[in-house]
CSV table of C-alpha atoms in Angstrom, one decimal:
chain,number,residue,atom,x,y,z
P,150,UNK,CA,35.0,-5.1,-20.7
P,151,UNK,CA,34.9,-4.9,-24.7
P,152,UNK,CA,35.9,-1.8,-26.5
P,153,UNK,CA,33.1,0.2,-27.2
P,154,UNK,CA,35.4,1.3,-30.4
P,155,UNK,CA,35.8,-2.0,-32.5
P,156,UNK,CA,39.0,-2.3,-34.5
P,157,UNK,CA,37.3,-3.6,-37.1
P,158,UNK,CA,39.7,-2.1,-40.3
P,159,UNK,CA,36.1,-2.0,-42.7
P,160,UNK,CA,34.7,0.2,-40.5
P,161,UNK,CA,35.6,3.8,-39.6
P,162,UNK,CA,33.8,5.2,-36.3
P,163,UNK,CA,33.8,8.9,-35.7
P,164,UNK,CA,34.8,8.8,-32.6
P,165,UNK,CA,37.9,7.1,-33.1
P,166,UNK,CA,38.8,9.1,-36.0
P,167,UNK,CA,38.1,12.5,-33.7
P,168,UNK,CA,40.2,10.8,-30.5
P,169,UNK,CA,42.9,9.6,-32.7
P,170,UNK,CA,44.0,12.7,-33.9
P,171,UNK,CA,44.2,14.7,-30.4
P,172,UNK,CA,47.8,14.8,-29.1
P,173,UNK,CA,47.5,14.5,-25.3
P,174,UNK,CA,43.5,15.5,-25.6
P,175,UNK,CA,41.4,16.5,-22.3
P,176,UNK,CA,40.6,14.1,-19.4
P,177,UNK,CA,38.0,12.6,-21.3
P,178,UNK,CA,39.8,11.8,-24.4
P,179,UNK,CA,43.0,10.4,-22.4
P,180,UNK,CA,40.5,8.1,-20.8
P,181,UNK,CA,38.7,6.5,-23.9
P,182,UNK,CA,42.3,5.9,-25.1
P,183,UNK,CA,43.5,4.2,-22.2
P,184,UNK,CA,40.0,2.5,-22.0
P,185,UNK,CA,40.6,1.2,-25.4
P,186,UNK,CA,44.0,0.2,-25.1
P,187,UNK,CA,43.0,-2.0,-21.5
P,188,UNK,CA,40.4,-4.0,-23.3
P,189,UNK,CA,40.5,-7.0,-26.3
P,190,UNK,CA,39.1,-5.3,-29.8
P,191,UNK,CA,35.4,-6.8,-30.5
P,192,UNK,CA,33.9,-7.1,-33.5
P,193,UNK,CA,30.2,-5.5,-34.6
P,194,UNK,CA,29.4,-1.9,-33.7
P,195,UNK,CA,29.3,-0.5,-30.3
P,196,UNK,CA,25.9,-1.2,-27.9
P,197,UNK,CA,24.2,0.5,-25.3
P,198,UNK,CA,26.3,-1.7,-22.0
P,199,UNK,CA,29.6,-0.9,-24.1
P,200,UNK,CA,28.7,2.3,-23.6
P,201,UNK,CA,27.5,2.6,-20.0
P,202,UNK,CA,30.3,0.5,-19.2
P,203,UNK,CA,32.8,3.1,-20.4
P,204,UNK,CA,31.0,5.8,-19.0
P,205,UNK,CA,31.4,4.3,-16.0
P,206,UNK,CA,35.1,3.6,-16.0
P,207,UNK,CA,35.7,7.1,-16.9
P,208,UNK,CA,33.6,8.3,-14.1
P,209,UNK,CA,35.8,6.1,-12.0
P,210,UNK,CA,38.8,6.9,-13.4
P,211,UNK,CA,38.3,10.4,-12.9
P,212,UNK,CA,37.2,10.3,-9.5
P,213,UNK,CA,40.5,8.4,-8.2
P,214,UNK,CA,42.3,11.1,-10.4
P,215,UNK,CA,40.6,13.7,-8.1
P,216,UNK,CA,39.2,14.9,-10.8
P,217,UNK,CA,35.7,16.1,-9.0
P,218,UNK,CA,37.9,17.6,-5.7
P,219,UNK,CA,37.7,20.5,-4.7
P,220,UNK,CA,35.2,21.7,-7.4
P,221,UNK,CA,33.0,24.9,-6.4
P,222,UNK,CA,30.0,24.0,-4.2
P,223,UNK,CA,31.4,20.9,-3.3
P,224,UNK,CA,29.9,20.0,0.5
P,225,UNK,CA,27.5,22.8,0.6
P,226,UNK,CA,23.5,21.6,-0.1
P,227,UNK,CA,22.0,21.5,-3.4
P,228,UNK,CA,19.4,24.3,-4.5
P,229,UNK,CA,16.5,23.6,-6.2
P,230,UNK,CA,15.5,27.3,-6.8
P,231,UNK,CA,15.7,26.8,-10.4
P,232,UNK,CA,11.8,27.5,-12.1
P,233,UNK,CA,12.8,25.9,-15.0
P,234,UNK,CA,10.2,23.2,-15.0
P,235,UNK,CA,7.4,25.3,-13.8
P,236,UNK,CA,5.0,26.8,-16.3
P,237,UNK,CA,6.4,30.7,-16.7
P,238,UNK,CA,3.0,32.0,-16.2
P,239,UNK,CA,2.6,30.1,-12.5
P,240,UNK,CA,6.5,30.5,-11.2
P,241,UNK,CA,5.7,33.6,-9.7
P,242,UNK,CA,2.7,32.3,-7.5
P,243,UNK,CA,4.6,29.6,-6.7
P,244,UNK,CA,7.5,31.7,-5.3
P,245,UNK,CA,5.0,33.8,-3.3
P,246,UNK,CA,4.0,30.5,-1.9
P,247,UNK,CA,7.2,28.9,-1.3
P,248,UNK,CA,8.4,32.3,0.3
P,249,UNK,CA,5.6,32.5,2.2
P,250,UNK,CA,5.6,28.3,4.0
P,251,UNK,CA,3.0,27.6,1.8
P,252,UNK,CA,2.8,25.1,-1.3
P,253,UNK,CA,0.4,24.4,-4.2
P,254,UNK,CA,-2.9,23.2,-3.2
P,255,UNK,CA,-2.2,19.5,-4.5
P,256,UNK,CA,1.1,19.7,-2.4
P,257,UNK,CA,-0.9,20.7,1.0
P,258,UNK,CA,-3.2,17.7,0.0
P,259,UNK,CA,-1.0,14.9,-0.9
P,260,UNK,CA,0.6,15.8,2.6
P,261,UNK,CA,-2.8,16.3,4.4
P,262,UNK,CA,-3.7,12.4,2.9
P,263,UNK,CA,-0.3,10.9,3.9
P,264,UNK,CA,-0.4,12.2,8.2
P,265,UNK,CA,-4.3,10.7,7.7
P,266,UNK,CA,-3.0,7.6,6.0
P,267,UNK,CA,-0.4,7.3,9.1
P,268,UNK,CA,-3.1,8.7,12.1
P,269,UNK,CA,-5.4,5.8,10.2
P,270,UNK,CA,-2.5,3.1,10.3
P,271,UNK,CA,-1.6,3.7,14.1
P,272,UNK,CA,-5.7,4.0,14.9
P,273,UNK,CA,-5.9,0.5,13.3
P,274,UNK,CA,-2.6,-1.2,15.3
P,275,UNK,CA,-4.4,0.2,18.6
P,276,UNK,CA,-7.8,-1.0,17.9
P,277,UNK,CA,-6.3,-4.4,16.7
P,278,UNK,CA,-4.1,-5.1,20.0
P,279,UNK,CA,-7.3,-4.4,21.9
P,280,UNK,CA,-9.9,-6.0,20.0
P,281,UNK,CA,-9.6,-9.4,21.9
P,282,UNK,CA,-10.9,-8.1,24.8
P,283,UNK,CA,-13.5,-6.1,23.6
P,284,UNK,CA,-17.2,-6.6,23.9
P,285,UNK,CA,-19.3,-6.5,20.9
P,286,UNK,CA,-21.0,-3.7,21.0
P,287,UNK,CA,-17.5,-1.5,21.3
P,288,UNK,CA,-16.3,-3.5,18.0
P,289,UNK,CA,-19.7,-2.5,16.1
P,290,UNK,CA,-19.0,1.0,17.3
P,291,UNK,CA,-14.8,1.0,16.3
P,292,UNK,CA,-15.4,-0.9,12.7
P,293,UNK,CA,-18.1,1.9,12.1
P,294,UNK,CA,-15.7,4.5,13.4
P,295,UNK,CA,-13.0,3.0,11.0
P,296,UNK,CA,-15.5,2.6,8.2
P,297,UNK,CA,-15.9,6.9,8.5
P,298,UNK,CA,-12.2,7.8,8.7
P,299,UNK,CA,-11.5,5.7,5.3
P,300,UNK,CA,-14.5,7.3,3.8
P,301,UNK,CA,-13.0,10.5,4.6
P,302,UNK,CA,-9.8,9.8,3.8
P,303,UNK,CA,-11.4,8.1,0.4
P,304,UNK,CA,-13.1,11.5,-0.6
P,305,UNK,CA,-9.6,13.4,0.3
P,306,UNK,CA,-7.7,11.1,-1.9
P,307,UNK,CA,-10.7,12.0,-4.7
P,308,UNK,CA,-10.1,15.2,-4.4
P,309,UNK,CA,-6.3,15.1,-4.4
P,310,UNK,CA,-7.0,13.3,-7.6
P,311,UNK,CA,-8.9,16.4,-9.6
P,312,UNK,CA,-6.7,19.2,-8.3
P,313,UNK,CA,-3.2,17.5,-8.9
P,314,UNK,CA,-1.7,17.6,-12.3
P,315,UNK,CA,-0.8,15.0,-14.7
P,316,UNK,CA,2.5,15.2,-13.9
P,317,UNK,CA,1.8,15.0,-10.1
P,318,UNK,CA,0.6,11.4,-10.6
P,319,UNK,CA,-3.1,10.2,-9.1
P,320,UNK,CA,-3.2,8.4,-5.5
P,321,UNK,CA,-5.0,5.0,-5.8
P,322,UNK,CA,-8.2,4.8,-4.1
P,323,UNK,CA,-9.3,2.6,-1.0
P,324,UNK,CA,-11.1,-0.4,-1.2
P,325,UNK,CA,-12.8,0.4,1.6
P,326,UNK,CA,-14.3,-3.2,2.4
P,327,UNK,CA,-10.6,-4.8,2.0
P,328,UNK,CA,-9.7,-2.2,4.5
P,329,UNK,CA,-12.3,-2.6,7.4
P,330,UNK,CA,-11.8,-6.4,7.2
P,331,UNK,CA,-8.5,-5.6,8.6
P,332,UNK,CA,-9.9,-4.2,11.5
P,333,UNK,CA,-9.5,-7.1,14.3
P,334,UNK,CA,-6.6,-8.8,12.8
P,335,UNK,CA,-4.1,-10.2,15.0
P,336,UNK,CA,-0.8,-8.8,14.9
């Protein structure tokens, strides 16, 4: 690894003039120190890999110091309780909601389309390992069957679509013709 700090005597960097004066310094400071000293000087300013590359080390570094033992939560399961990304005027319906086993509407949906998508997908392998041996009159009936349930799942994913918010993202619609021509594939 380069040093992220070049010794370059024409230019002065503030974080070497700020770690150079700390006697003994905190974890961090000891680290970019020793960091430095392990590496060959480089010339030109610092970049973003020098960077991440440090960050890294020090990360490291402080883990095999046991830095990050025994720290307070450590083994117990993360909360994500905190509101702070929900709009302030909507965090208390959505805590009645959450409290209650319910979730936002675009929530119920996106989870209503994905059990379809999977019913859909396990319809289709069954229909496929059959289709062989059926007559055709029973395949007219299944490719008009299939051709409903991706309609339906088509005007669910619509839907989905003008409830969610931006931030949600928007589910790609079918191309429902793509999709019943892969009714009676062979698997």
């Amino acid at each position: 690894m380069t040093d992220p700090l070049p010794e370059d005597s024409n230019t002065a960097h503030p974080l070497r003039e700020a770690s150079s004066q700390v006697i003994g310094g905190t974890l961090f400071e000891r680290l970019i120190e020793q960091a430095r000293a392990a590496d060959q000087p480089q010339c030109g300013a610092p970049n973003q890999n020098d960077f991440e590359m440090l960050v890294d080390r020090l990360i490291e570094q402080a883990r095999a110091d046991g830095a990050f033992d025994n720290l307070p939560g450590a083994g117990k399961p993360l909360r994500y309780d905190d509101d702070a990304l929900t709009p302030e005027d909507m965090r208390a319906g959505f805590r009645l909601l959450k409290n209650a086993g319910f979730a936002p509407l675009w929530i119920e949906a996106r989870r209503d389309i994905d059990a379809e998508r999977a019913r859909i997908s396990a319809w289709l392998q069954n229909a496929n390992r059959r289709w062989s041996r059926l007559p055709p009159a029973i395949r007219a009936r299944l490719r008009a069957e299939y051709r409903e349930m991706l309609t339906n799942l088509q005007r669910q994913i619509a839907s989905y679509n003008l409830i969610a918010p931006t931030a949600a993202g928007q589910i790609e619609g079918l191309r429902i013709e793509d999709e019943v021509r892969k009714l009676g594939e062979q698997a």
